[in-house]
Coordinates of C-alpha atoms in Angstrom, one line a residue:
M1 CA -36.3 -21.0 63.3
T2 CA -32.8 -20.2 63.7
S3 CA -30.1 -21.1 61.2
Y4 CA -28.6 -23.4 64.0
Q5 CA -32.0 -25.3 64.1
I6 CA -32.2 -25.4 60.2
H7 CA -28.9 -26.9 59.9
H8 CA -30.0 -29.8 62.2
L9 CA -33.5 -30.0 60.5
N10 CA -31.4 -30.5 57.3
F11 CA -29.3 -33.3 59.1
L12 CA -32.5 -34.9 60.0
K13 CA -33.8 -34.9 56.6
I14 CA -30.4 -36.2 55.2
A15 CA -30.6 -39.1 57.7
Y16 CA -34.2 -40.0 56.8
N17 CA -33.3 -39.8 53.0
N18 CA -30.1 -42.1 53.7
F19 CA -32.3 -44.5 55.7
I20 CA -35.1 -45.1 53.3
N21 CA -32.5 -46.0 50.6
R22 CA -31.0 -48.8 52.7
E23 CA -32.2 -52.2 53.7
P24 CA -34.4 -52.9 55.2
F25 CA -36.4 -49.6 54.4
K26 CA -36.0 -49.9 50.7
S27 CA -37.6 -53.3 50.5
E28 CA -41.1 -53.4 48.9
E29 CA -42.5 -55.3 51.9
L30 CA -41.5 -53.7 55.2
V31 CA -42.3 -55.4 58.4
Q32 CA -44.7 -53.4 60.9
D33 CA -41.8 -52.3 63.1
D34 CA -39.9 -50.8 60.2
L35 CA -42.9 -49.0 58.8
D36 CA -43.6 -47.5 62.2
F37 CA -40.0 -46.4 62.5
I38 CA -40.0 -44.6 59.1
E39 CA -43.3 -43.0 59.9
E40 CA -41.9 -41.9 63.3
F41 CA -38.9 -40.4 61.5
K42 CA -41.2 -38.3 59.3
E43 CA -43.3 -37.2 62.3
L44 CA -40.2 -36.0 63.9
I45 CA -39.2 -33.9 60.9
E46 CA -42.6 -32.5 60.6
A47 CA -42.8 -31.6 64.3
F48 CA -39.2 -30.0 64.0
T49 CA -40.3 -28.1 61.1
E50 CA -43.3 -26.8 62.9
S51 CA -41.2 -26.2 66.3
K52 CA -43.8 -28.3 68.0
P53 CA -43.6 -28.6 71.8
G54 CA -41.8 -31.5 73.0
V55 CA -39.8 -32.0 69.7
H56 CA -36.3 -32.0 71.5
D57 CA -37.4 -34.9 73.9
H58 CA -39.1 -36.7 70.9
G59 CA -35.9 -36.2 68.7
Q60 CA -33.7 -37.4 71.9
D61 CA -35.6 -40.7 72.3
F62 CA -35.8 -41.2 68.5
I63 CA -32.2 -40.9 67.8
D64 CA -31.6 -43.1 70.7
K65 CA -33.9 -45.6 69.3
A66 CA -32.3 -45.4 65.8
F67 CA -28.8 -46.3 67.3
R68 CA -30.4 -49.2 69.3
R69 CA -32.6 -50.9 66.7
Y70 CA -30.4 -50.1 63.6
P71 CA -26.7 -50.0 64.6
E72 CA -25.6 -50.8 61.1
L73 CA -27.2 -47.8 59.9
A74 CA -26.2 -45.4 62.7
H75 CA -23.3 -44.0 60.8
L76 CA -26.1 -42.4 58.4
I77 CA -26.9 -40.2 61.2
A78 CA -24.9 -37.0 61.4
R79 CA -23.0 -36.7 64.8
D80 CA -24.4 -33.1 65.2
L81 CA -27.7 -34.7 65.9
L82 CA -26.3 -36.7 68.6
W83 CA -25.0 -33.5 70.3
Y84 CA -28.1 -31.4 69.3
F85 CA -30.5 -33.7 71.2
G86 CA -28.2 -34.9 73.8
G87 CA -29.3 -37.0 76.7
N88 CA -28.3 -40.9 76.0
N89 CA -27.1 -40.0 72.5
L90 CA -24.0 -38.6 74.3
H91 CA -23.1 -42.4 75.1
N92 CA -22.6 -42.8 71.4
M93 CA -20.0 -40.0 71.1
T94 CA -16.3 -40.0 71.9
D95 CA -14.9 -37.7 74.4
D96 CA -13.2 -35.9 71.6
E97 CA -16.3 -35.3 69.8
I98 CA -18.0 -34.0 72.7
A99 CA -15.2 -31.4 73.4
K100 CA -15.3 -30.2 69.9
F101 CA -19.2 -29.9 70.0
Q102 CA -18.6 -28.1 73.2
R103 CA -16.1 -25.5 71.7
L104 CA -18.5 -25.1 68.7
D105 CA -21.3 -24.2 71.0
E106 CA -19.0 -21.8 72.8
M107 CA -18.1 -20.2 69.4
R108 CA -21.8 -19.9 68.5
F109 CA -22.6 -18.3 71.8
E110 CA -19.9 -15.8 71.6
A111 CA -20.8 -14.7 68.2
E112 CA -24.5 -14.4 69.1
D113 CA -23.5 -12.2 72.2
K114 CA -21.7 -10.0 69.8
G115 CA -24.5 -9.9 67.5
E116 CA -22.4 -11.5 64.7
E117 CA -23.6 -13.9 62.1
F118 CA -22.3 -17.6 62.8
D119 CA -21.5 -19.9 59.9
Y120 CA -22.0 -23.1 61.5
I121 CA -21.1 -25.5 58.7
N122 CA -17.6 -23.8 58.1
K123 CA -16.8 -23.3 61.8
R124 CA -17.8 -27.0 62.3
A125 CA -15.7 -28.0 59.4
G126 CA -12.7 -26.1 60.7
L127 CA -13.0 -27.3 64.1
F128 CA -13.3 -31.0 62.8
G129 CA -10.5 -30.6 60.4
Q130 CA -12.7 -31.0 57.3
N131 CA -11.8 -28.0 55.3

């Protein structure tokens, strides 16, 4: 697994932990749909960890589902995951965000082409004005 993928796996794990600590998921008696959603979240993390075939499509569909079913919790999902999985998830991003993530990818590809280490988190922070 590349460092880029590891960062996104960590973003998935953080989102999962954020979700399970919020309603409706922290309730002692979850409805079946919410149980199924959390189980699917766990399965996505496991599939991502194991680099299973189809994980990208699964992630794309799952993140889209999370935004549609739990819009009040959507802010708990790192914007990086919207970009990483793409597809319909890009509709939840601003043009400015898309441009920044495109630039971040360009910077990453340039570093890879030169055989250089790419510090995703710091480069991202600089690009998004978070340092």
